[in-house]
PDB file of C-alpha atoms in Angstrom:
ATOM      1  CA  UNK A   1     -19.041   9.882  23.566  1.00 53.00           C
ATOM      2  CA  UNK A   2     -16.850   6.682  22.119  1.00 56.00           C
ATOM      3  CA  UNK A   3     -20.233   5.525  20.582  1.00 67.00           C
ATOM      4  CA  UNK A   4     -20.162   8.972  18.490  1.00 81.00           C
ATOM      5  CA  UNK A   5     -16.607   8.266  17.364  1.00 78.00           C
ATOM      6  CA  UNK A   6     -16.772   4.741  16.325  1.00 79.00           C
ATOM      7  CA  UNK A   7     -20.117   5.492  14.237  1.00 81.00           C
ATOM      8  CA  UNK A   8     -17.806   8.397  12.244  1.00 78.00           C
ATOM      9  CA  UNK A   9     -15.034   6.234  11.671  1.00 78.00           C
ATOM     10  CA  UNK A  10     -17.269   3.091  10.649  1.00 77.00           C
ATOM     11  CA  UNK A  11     -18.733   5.297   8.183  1.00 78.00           C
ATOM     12  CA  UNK A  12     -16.011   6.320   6.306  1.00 76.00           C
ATOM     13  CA  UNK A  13     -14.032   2.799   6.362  1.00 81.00           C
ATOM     14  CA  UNK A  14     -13.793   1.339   3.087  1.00 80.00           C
ATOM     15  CA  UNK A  15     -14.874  -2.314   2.850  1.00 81.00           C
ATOM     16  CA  UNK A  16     -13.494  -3.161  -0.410  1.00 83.00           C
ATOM     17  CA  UNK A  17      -9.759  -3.040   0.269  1.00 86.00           C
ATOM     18  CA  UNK A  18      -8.258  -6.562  -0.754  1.00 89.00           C
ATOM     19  CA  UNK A  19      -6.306  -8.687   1.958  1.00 89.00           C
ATOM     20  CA  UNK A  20      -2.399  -7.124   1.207  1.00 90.00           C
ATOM     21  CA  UNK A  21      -0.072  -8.536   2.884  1.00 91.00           C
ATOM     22  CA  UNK A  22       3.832  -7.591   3.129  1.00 92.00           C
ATOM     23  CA  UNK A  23       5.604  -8.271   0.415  1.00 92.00           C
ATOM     24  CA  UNK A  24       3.191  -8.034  -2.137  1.00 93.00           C
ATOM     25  CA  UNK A  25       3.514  -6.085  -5.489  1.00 95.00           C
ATOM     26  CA  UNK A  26       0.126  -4.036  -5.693  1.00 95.00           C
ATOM     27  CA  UNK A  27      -1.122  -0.947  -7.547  1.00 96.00           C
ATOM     28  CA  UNK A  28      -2.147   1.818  -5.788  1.00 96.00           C
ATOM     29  CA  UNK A  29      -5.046   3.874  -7.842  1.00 96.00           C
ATOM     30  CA  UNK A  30      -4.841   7.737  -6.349  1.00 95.00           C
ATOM     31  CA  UNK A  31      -6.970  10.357  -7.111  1.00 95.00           C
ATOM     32  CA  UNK A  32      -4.799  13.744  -8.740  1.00 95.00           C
ATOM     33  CA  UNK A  33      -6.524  16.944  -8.927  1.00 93.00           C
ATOM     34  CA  UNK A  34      -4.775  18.614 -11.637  1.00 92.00           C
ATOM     35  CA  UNK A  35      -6.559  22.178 -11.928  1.00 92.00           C
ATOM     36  CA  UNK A  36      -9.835  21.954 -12.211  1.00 94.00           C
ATOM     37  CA  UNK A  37      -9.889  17.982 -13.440  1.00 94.00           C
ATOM     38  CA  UNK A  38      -9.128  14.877 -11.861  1.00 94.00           C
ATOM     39  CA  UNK A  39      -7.387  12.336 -13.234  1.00 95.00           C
ATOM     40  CA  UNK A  40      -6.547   8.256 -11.345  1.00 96.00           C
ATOM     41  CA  UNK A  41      -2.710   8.263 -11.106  1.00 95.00           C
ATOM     42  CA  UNK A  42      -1.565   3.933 -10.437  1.00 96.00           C
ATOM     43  CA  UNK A  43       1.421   3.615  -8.604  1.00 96.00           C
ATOM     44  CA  UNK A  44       2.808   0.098  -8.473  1.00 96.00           C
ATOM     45  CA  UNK A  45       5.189  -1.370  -6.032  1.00 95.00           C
ATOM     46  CA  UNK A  46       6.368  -3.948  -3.440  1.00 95.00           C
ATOM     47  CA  UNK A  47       4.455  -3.441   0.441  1.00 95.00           C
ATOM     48  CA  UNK A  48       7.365  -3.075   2.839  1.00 94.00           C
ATOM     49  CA  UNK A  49       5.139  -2.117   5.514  1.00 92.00           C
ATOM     50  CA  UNK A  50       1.777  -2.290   6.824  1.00 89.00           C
ATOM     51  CA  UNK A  51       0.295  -0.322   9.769  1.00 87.00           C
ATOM     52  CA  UNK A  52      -3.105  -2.063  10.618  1.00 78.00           C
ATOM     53  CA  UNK A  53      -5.406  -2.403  13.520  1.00 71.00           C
ATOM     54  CA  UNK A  54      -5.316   1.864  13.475  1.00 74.00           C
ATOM     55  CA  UNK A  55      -8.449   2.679  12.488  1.00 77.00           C
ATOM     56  CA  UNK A  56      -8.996   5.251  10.036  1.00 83.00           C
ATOM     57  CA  UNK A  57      -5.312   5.613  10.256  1.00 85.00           C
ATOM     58  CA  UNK A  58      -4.114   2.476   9.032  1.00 88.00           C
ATOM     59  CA  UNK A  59      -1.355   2.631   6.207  1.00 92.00           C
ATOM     60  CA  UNK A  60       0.740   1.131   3.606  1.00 93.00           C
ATOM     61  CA  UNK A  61       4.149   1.839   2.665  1.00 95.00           C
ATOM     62  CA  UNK A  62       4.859   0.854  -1.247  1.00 96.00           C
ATOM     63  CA  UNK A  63       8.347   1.329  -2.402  1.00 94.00           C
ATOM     64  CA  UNK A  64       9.274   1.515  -6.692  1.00 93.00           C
ATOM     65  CA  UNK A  65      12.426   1.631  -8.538  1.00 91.00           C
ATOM     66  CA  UNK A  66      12.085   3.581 -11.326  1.00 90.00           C
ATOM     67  CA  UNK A  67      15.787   4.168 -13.823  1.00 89.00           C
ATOM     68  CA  UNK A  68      17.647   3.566 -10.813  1.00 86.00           C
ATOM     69  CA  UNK A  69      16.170   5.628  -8.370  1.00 91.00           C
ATOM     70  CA  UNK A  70      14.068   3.947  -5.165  1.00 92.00           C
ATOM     71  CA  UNK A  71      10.594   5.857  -4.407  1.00 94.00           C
ATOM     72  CA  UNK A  72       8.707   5.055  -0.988  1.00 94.00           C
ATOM     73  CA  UNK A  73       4.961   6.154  -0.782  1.00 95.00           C
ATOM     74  CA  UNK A  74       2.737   5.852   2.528  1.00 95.00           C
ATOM     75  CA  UNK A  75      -0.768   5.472   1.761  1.00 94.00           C
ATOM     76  CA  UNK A  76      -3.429   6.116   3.989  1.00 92.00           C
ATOM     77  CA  UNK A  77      -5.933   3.421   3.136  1.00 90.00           C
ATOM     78  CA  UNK A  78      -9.515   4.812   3.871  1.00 90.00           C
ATOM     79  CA  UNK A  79      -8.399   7.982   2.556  1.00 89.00           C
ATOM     80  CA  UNK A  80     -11.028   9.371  -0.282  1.00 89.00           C
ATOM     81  CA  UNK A  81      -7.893  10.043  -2.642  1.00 92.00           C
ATOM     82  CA  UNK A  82      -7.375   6.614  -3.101  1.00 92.00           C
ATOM     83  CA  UNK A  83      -9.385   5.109  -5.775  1.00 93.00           C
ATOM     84  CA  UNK A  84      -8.460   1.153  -5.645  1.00 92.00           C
ATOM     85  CA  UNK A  85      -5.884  -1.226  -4.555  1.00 93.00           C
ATOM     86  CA  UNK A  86      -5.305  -3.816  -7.082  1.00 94.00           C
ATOM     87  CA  UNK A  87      -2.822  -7.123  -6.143  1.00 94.00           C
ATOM     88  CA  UNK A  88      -0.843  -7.859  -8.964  1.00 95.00           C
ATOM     89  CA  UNK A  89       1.007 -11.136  -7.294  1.00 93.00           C
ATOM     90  CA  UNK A  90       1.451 -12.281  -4.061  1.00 93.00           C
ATOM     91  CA  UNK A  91       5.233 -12.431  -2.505  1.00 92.00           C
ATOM     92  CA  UNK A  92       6.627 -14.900   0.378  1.00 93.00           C
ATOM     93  CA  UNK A  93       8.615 -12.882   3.351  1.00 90.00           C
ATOM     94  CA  UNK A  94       8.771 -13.864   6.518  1.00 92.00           C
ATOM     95  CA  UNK A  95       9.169 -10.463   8.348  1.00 89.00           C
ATOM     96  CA  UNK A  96       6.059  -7.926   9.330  1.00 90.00           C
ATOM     97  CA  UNK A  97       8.422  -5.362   8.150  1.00 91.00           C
ATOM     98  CA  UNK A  98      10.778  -5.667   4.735  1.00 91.00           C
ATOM     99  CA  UNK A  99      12.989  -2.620   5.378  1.00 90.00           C
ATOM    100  CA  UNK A 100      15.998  -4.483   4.139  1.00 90.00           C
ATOM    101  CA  UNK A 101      14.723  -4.518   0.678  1.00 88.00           C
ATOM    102  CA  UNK A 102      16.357  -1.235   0.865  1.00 89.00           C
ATOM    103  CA  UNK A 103      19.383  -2.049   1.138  1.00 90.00           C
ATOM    104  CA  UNK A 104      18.852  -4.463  -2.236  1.00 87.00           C
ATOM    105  CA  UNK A 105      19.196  -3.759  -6.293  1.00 86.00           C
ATOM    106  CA  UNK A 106      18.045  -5.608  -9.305  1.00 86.00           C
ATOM    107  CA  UNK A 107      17.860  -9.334  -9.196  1.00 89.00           C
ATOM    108  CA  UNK A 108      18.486  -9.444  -5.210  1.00 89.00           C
ATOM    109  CA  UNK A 109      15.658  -7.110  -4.280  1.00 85.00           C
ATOM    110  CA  UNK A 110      13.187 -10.216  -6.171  1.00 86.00           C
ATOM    111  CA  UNK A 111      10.916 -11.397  -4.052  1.00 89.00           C
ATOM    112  CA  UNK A 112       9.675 -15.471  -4.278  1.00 90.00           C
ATOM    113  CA  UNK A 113       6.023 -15.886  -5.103  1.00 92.00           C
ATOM    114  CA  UNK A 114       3.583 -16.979  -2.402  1.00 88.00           C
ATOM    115  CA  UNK A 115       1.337 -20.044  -3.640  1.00 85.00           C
ATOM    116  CA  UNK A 116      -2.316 -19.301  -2.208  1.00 72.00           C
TER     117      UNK A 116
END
């Protein structure tokens, strides 16, 4: 029966997600049905969290400040909504999980640039 299971999930698992790491600024392409058309919707933010070795259900959290106000999406990354991730630069933490970034505004919530 597991055999039957893995073979569903391998088929929908997208192979051309990019290697994100926390801390990262990336763009998140999703899919918006908007009545009867569909339109590609980027949403661009700092990873605070990443939820891996799940399976189909693996995740990442992006959070934006936009005029002031903070905005936290979860993603679910084989999901067919999502179009593309795109890295826009690489950041340097040191924690699996960057929840104090929450805590930071303007220049303190920068994060330093990881050299790849």
């Amino acid at each position: 029966m597991s055999l039957n299971i893995e073979a569903i999930q391998n088929e929908n698992k997208k192979t051309d997600i990019p290697a994100i790491r926390t801390g990262d600024t990336i763009t998140v392409n999703v899919k918006v049905l908007e009545g009867s058309k569909e339109r590609i919707q980027p949403f661009k933010g700092v990873v605070i969290q990443m939820k891996k070795n799940t399976g189909l259900g693996a995740t990442v959290t992006v959070r934006k400040t936009t005029d002031g106000v903070a905005i936290e999406r979860i993603f679910p990354v084989h999901s067919p909504r999502i179009a593309s991730f795109e890295i826009n630069r690489a950041g340097k933490v040191h924690q699996a999980r960057i929840y104090y970034m929450r805590k930071l505004q303007g220049k303190a919530a920068r994060i330093e640039k990881r050299e790849d």
